[in-house]
Coordinates of C-alpha atoms in Angstrom, one line a residue:
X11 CA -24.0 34.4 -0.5
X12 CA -20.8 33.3 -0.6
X13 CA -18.0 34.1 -3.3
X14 CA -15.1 31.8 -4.9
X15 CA -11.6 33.5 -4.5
X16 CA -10.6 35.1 -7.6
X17 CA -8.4 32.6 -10.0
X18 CA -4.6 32.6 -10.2
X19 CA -3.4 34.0 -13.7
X20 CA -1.9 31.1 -14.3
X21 CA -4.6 29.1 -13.8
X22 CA -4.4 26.9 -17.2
X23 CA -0.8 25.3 -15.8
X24 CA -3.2 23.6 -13.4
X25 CA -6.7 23.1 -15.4
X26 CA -4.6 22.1 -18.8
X27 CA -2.7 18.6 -17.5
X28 CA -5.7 17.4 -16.1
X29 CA -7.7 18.0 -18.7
X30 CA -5.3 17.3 -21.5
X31 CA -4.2 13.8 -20.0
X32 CA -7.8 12.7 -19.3
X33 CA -8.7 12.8 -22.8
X34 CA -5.4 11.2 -23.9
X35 CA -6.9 8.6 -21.7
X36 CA -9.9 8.2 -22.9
X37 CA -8.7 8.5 -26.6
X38 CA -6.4 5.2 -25.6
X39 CA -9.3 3.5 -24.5
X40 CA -10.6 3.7 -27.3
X41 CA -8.2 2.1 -29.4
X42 CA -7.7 -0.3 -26.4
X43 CA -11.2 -1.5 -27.2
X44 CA -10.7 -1.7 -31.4
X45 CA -7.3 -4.1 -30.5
X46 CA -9.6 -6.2 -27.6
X47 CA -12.3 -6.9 -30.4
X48 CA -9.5 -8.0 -33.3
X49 CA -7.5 -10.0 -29.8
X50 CA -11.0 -12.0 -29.7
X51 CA -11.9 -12.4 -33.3
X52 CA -8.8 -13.5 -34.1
X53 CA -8.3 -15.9 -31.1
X54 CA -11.3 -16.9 -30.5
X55 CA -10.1 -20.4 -29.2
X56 CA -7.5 -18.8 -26.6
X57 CA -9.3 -20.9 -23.4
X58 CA -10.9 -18.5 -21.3
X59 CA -9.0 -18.9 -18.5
X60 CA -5.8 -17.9 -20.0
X61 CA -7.1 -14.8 -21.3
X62 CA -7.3 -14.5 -17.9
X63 CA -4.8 -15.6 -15.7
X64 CA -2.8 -18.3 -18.0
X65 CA -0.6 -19.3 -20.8
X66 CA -1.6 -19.1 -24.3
X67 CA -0.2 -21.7 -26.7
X68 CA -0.7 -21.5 -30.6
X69 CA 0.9 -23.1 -33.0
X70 CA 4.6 -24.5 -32.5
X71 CA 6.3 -22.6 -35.1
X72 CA 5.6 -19.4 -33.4
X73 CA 4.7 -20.5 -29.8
X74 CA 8.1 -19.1 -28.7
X75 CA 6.1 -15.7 -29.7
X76 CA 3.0 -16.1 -27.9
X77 CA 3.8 -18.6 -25.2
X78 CA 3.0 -15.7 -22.6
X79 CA 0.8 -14.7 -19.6
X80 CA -1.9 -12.5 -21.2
X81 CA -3.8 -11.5 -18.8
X82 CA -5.6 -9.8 -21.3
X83 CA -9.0 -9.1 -19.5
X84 CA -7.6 -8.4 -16.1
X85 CA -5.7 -5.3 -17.9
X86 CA -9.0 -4.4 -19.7
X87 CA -11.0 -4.6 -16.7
X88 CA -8.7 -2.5 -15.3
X89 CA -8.2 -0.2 -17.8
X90 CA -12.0 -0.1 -17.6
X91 CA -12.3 1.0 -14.3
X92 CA -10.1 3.8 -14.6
X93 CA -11.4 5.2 -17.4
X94 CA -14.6 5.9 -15.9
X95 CA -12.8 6.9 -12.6
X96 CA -11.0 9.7 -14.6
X97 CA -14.6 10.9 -15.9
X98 CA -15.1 10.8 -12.0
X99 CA -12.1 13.1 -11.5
X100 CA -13.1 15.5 -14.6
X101 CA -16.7 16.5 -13.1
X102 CA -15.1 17.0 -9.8
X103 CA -12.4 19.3 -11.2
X104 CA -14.2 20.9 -13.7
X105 CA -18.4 20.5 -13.0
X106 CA -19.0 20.4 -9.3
X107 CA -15.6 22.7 -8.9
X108 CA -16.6 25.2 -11.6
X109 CA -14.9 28.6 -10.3
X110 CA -12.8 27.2 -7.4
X111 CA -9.0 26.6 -7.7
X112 CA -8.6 24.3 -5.1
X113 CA -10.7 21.9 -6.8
X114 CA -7.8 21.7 -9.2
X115 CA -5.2 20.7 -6.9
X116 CA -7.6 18.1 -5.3
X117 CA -6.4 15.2 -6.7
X118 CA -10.5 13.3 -5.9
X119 CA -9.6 9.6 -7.5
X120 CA -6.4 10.4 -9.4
X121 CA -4.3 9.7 -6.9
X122 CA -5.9 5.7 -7.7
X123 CA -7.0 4.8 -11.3
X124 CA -3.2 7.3 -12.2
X125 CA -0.6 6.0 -10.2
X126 CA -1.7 2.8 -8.6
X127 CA -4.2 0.8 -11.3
X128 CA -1.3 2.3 -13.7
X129 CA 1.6 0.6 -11.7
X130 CA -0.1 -2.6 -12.2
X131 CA -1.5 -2.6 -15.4
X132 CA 2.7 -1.9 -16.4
X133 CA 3.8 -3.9 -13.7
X134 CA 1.7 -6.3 -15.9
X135 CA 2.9 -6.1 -19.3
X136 CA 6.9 -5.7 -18.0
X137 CA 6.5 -9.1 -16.2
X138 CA 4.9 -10.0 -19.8
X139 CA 7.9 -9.5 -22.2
X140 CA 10.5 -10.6 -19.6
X141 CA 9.0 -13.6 -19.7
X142 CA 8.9 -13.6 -23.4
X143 CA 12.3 -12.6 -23.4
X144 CA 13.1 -15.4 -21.6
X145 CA 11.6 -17.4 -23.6
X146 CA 13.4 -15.9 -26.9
X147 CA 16.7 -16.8 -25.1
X148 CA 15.7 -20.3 -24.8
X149 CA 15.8 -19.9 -21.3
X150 CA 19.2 -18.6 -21.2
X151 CA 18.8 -15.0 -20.2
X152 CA 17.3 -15.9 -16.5
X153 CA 19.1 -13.0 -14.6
X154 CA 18.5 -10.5 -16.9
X155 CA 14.9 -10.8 -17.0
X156 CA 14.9 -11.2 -12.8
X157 CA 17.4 -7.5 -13.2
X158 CA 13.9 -6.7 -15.1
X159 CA 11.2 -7.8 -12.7
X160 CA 13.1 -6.1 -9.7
X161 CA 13.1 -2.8 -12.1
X162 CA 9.4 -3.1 -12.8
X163 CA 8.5 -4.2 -9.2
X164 CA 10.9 -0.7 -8.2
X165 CA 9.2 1.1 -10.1
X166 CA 5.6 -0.1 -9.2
X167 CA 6.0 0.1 -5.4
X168 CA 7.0 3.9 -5.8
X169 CA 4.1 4.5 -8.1
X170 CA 1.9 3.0 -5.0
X171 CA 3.5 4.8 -2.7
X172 CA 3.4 8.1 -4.6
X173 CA -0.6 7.1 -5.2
X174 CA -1.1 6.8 -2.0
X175 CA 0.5 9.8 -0.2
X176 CA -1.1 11.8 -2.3
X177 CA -4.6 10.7 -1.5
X178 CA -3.4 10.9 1.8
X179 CA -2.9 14.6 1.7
X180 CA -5.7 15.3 -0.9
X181 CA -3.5 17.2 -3.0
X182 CA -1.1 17.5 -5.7
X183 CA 1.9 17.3 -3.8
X184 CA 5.0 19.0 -4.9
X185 CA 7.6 18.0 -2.2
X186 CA 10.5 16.4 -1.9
X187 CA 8.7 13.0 -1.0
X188 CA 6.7 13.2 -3.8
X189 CA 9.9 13.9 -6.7
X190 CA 11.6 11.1 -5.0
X191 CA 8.9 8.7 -5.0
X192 CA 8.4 10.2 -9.0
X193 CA 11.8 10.2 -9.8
X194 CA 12.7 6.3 -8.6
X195 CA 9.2 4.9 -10.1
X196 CA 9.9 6.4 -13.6
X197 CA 13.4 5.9 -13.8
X198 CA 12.8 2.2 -12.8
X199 CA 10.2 2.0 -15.6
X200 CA 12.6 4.0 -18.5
X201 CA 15.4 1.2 -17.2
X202 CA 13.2 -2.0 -17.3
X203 CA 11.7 -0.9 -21.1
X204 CA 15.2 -0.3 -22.5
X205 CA 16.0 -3.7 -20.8
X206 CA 13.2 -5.2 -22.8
X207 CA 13.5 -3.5 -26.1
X208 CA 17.8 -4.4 -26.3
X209 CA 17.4 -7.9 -25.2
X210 CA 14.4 -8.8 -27.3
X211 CA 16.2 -7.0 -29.9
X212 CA 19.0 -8.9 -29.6
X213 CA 17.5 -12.2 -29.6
X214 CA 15.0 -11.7 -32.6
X215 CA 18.1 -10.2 -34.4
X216 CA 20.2 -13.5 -33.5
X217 CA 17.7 -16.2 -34.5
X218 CA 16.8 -14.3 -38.3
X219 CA 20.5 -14.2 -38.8
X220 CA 21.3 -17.9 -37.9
X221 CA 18.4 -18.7 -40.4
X222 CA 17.1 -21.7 -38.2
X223 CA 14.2 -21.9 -39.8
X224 CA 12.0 -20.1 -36.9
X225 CA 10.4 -17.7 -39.1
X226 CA 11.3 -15.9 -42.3
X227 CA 13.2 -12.9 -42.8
X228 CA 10.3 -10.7 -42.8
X229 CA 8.0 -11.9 -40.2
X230 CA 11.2 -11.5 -38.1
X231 CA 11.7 -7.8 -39.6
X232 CA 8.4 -7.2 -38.8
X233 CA 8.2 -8.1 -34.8
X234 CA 11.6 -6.4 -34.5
X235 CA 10.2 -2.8 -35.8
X236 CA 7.6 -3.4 -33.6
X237 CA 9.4 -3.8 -30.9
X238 CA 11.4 -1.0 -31.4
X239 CA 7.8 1.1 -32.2
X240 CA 6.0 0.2 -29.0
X241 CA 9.3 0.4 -26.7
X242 CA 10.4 4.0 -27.7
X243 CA 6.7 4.9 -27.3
X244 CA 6.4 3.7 -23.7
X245 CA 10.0 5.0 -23.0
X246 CA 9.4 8.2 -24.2
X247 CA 6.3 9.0 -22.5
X248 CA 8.0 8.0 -19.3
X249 CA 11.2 10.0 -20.4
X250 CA 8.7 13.2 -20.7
X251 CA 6.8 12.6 -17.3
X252 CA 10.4 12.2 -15.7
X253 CA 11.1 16.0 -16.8
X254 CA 8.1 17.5 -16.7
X255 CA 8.6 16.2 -12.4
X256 CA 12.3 18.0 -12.6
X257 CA 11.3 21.4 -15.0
X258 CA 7.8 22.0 -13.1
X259 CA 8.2 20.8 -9.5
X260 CA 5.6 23.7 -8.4
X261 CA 2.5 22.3 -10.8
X262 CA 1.0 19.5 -12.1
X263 CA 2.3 19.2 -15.7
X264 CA 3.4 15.6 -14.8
X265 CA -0.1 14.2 -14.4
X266 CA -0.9 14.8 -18.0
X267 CA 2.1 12.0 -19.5
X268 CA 1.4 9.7 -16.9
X269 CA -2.7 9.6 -17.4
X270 CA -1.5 7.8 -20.7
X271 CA 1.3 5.4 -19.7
X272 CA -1.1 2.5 -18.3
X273 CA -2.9 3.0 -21.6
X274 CA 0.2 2.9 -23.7
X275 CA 1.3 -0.8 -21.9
X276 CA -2.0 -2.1 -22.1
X277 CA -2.1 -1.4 -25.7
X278 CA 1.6 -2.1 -26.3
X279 CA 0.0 -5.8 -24.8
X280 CA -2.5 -6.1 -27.1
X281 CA -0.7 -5.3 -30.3
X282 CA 1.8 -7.8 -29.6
X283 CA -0.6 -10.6 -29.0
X284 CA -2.3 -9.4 -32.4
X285 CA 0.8 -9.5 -34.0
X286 CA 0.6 -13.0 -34.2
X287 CA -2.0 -12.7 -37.3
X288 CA 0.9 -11.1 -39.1
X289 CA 3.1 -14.4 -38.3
X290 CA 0.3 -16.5 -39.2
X291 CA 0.1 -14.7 -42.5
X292 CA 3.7 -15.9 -43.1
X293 CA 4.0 -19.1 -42.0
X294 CA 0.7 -19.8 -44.5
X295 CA 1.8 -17.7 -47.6
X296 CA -1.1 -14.9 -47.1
X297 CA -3.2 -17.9 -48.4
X298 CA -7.2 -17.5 -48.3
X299 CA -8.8 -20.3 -46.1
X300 CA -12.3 -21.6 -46.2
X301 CA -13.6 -23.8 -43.9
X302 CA -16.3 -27.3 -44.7
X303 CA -17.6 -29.4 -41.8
X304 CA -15.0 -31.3 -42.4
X305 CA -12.0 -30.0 -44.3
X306 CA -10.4 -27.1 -44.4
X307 CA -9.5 -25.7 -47.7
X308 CA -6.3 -23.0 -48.5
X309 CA -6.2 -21.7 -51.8
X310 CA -2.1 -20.6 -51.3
X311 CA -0.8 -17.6 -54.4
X312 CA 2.3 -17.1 -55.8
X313 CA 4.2 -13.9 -56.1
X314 CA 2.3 -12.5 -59.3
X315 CA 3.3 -12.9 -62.7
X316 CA 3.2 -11.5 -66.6
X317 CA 3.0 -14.1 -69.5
X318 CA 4.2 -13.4 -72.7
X319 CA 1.0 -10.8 -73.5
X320 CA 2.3 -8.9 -70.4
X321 CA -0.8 -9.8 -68.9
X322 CA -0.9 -10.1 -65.0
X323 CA -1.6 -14.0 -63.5
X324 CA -1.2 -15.9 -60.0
X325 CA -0.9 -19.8 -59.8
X326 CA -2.7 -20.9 -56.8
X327 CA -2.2 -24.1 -54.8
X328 CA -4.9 -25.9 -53.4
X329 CA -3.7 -27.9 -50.1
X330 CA -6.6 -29.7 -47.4
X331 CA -6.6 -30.4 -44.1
X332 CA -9.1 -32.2 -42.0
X333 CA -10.7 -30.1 -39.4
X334 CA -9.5 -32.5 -36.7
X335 CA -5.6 -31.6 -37.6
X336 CA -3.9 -28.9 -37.0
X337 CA -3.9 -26.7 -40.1
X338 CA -1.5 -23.8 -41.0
X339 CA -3.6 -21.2 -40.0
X340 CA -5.9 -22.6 -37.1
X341 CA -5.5 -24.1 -33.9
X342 CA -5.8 -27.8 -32.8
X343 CA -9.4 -28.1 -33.3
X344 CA -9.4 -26.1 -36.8
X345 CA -11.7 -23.7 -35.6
X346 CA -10.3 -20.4 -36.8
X347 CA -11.5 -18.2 -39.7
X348 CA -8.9 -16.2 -41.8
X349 CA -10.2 -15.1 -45.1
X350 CA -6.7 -13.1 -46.7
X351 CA -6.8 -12.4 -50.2
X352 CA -4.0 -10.0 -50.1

């Protein structure tokens, strides 16, 4: 009978990334599903084909907002796939390679559903906010957001080519091919996010300051600390894969940061199309609708208020709208629910 090699003592530098970033994974996936299941309760009347592939228009106010490319269930399909190709990669590494180190450097189906379904997925949502940066700028801002696509499209072709010549030579690599193709794919990505996050920062900061009537104050406050939030977070997890490449050329540290970074764009997508339940909430006052066959009915508050007692009250405003108009929180068919007493 046979006998495994005896085990490095330093084994855990190679078990610990792989097992560390596949249930960061998995973890994302699941809040990937909880923001896909408030994406299609909310929007229910988003055509089906531009979930898919197309543009999603809502109401004019804030269409500069969500007048996008979701491709909301192409990126969960994807996202899909890998997660259960990752649960592929842990029984190879840790179940059917029990005991045997060179399991641990076999990268099975990482070398895919990491680098590659991960490129496109933020390949993806890049292409995604230049277009809505383009968009904030009226249009204005066309080289900046191609300077953006090239960076993304950079930084996805390495992330190929590093997915595939590691396949190609069943192992974590740790040569100079690989921290080149590493180096140029992350770097590319860090560059096009801080691209994004400055410009969009820029523009959202421009329009609440001219007061043009776009949104108010605080809806604006409120995309623009999201777009710092989700930007930073993206950045940094690229930031940390970038030296965890330059401080541990000889191990696999890197893989465990870059399991998460699809999962991070895909829900960095999806909580920016969401957002626009937050806008809604402004442009309707946080106003409670309920729906007839044929009217829609918004009971809209005031900020409360004491009376002379000192006793608490709230005037509410009671404004209709036929179904077959557009009403302030539903689309052109006024077919969407929102019950908000807050």
């Amino acid at each position: 009978m046979s006998t495994c090699p005896p085990l490095p003592p330093n084994i855990a530098e190679f078990a610990a990334p792989l097992l560390l970033g596949t249930v960061g994974n998995w973890m994302l996936y699941g809040v990937l599903l909880v923001q896909l299941y408030v994406y299609v309760y909310n929007f229910p009347r988003d055509r089906r084909l531009l979930k898919l592939l197309g543009t999603s228009f809502l109401h004019r106010q804030y269409d500069v907002l969500s007048n996008s490319f979701p491709t909301v269930y192409t990126v969960f399909s994807l996202e899909t796939l890998q997660t259960v190709l990752t649960g592929v990669d842990l029984y190879h590494w840790f179940a059917t390679g029990f005991g045997r180190f060179d399991s641990l450097t076999d990268p099975n189906m990482s070398a895919f559903d990491g680098p590659i379904i991960g490129s496109v997925v933020s390949l993806t949502v890049q292409f995604f906010f230049a277009y809505r940066v383009w968009i904030l700028s009226e249009k204005k801002s066309g080289w900046l957001c191609i300077v953006i696509c090239v960076c993304s499209l950079i930084g996805a072709g390495t992330a190929f080519g590093g997915g595939v010549y590691t396949g190609v030579r069943h192992r974590f690599a740790n040569g100079r091919t690989l921290k080149v193709l590493a180096f140029t794919w992350l770097s590319s990505t860090i560059l096009a996010d801080m691209l994004i996050a400055v410009m969009m920062l820029y523009h959202l900061i421009k329009r609440r300051n001219a007061g043009d009537g776009f949104l108010s104050n605080r809806a604006l406050s409120r995309i623009v600390r999201l777009t710092i939030e989700t930007n930073i977070l993206t950045t940094t997890v690229a930031i940390v894969s970038l030296l965890m490449v330059a401080i541990f050329p000889r191990n696999n540290w890197f893989t465990c940061p870059t399991a998460v970074l699809g999962k991070l764009y895909s829900n960095t997508l999806l909580v920016s199309l969401n957002n626009r339940i937050a806008i809604r909430d402004e442009l309707t006052g946080r106003g409670a609708v309920v729906k007839t066959r044929s009217q829609a009915v918004m009971f809209r508050g005031t900020t409360p208020s004491r009376d002379a007692t000192g006793s608490m009250y709230v005037e509410l405003e009671k404004v209709q709208h036929p179904l077959g108009e557009r009403t302030p929180s539903g689309d052109s068919l006024g077919q969407e629910r929102v019950f908000d007493l807050s």
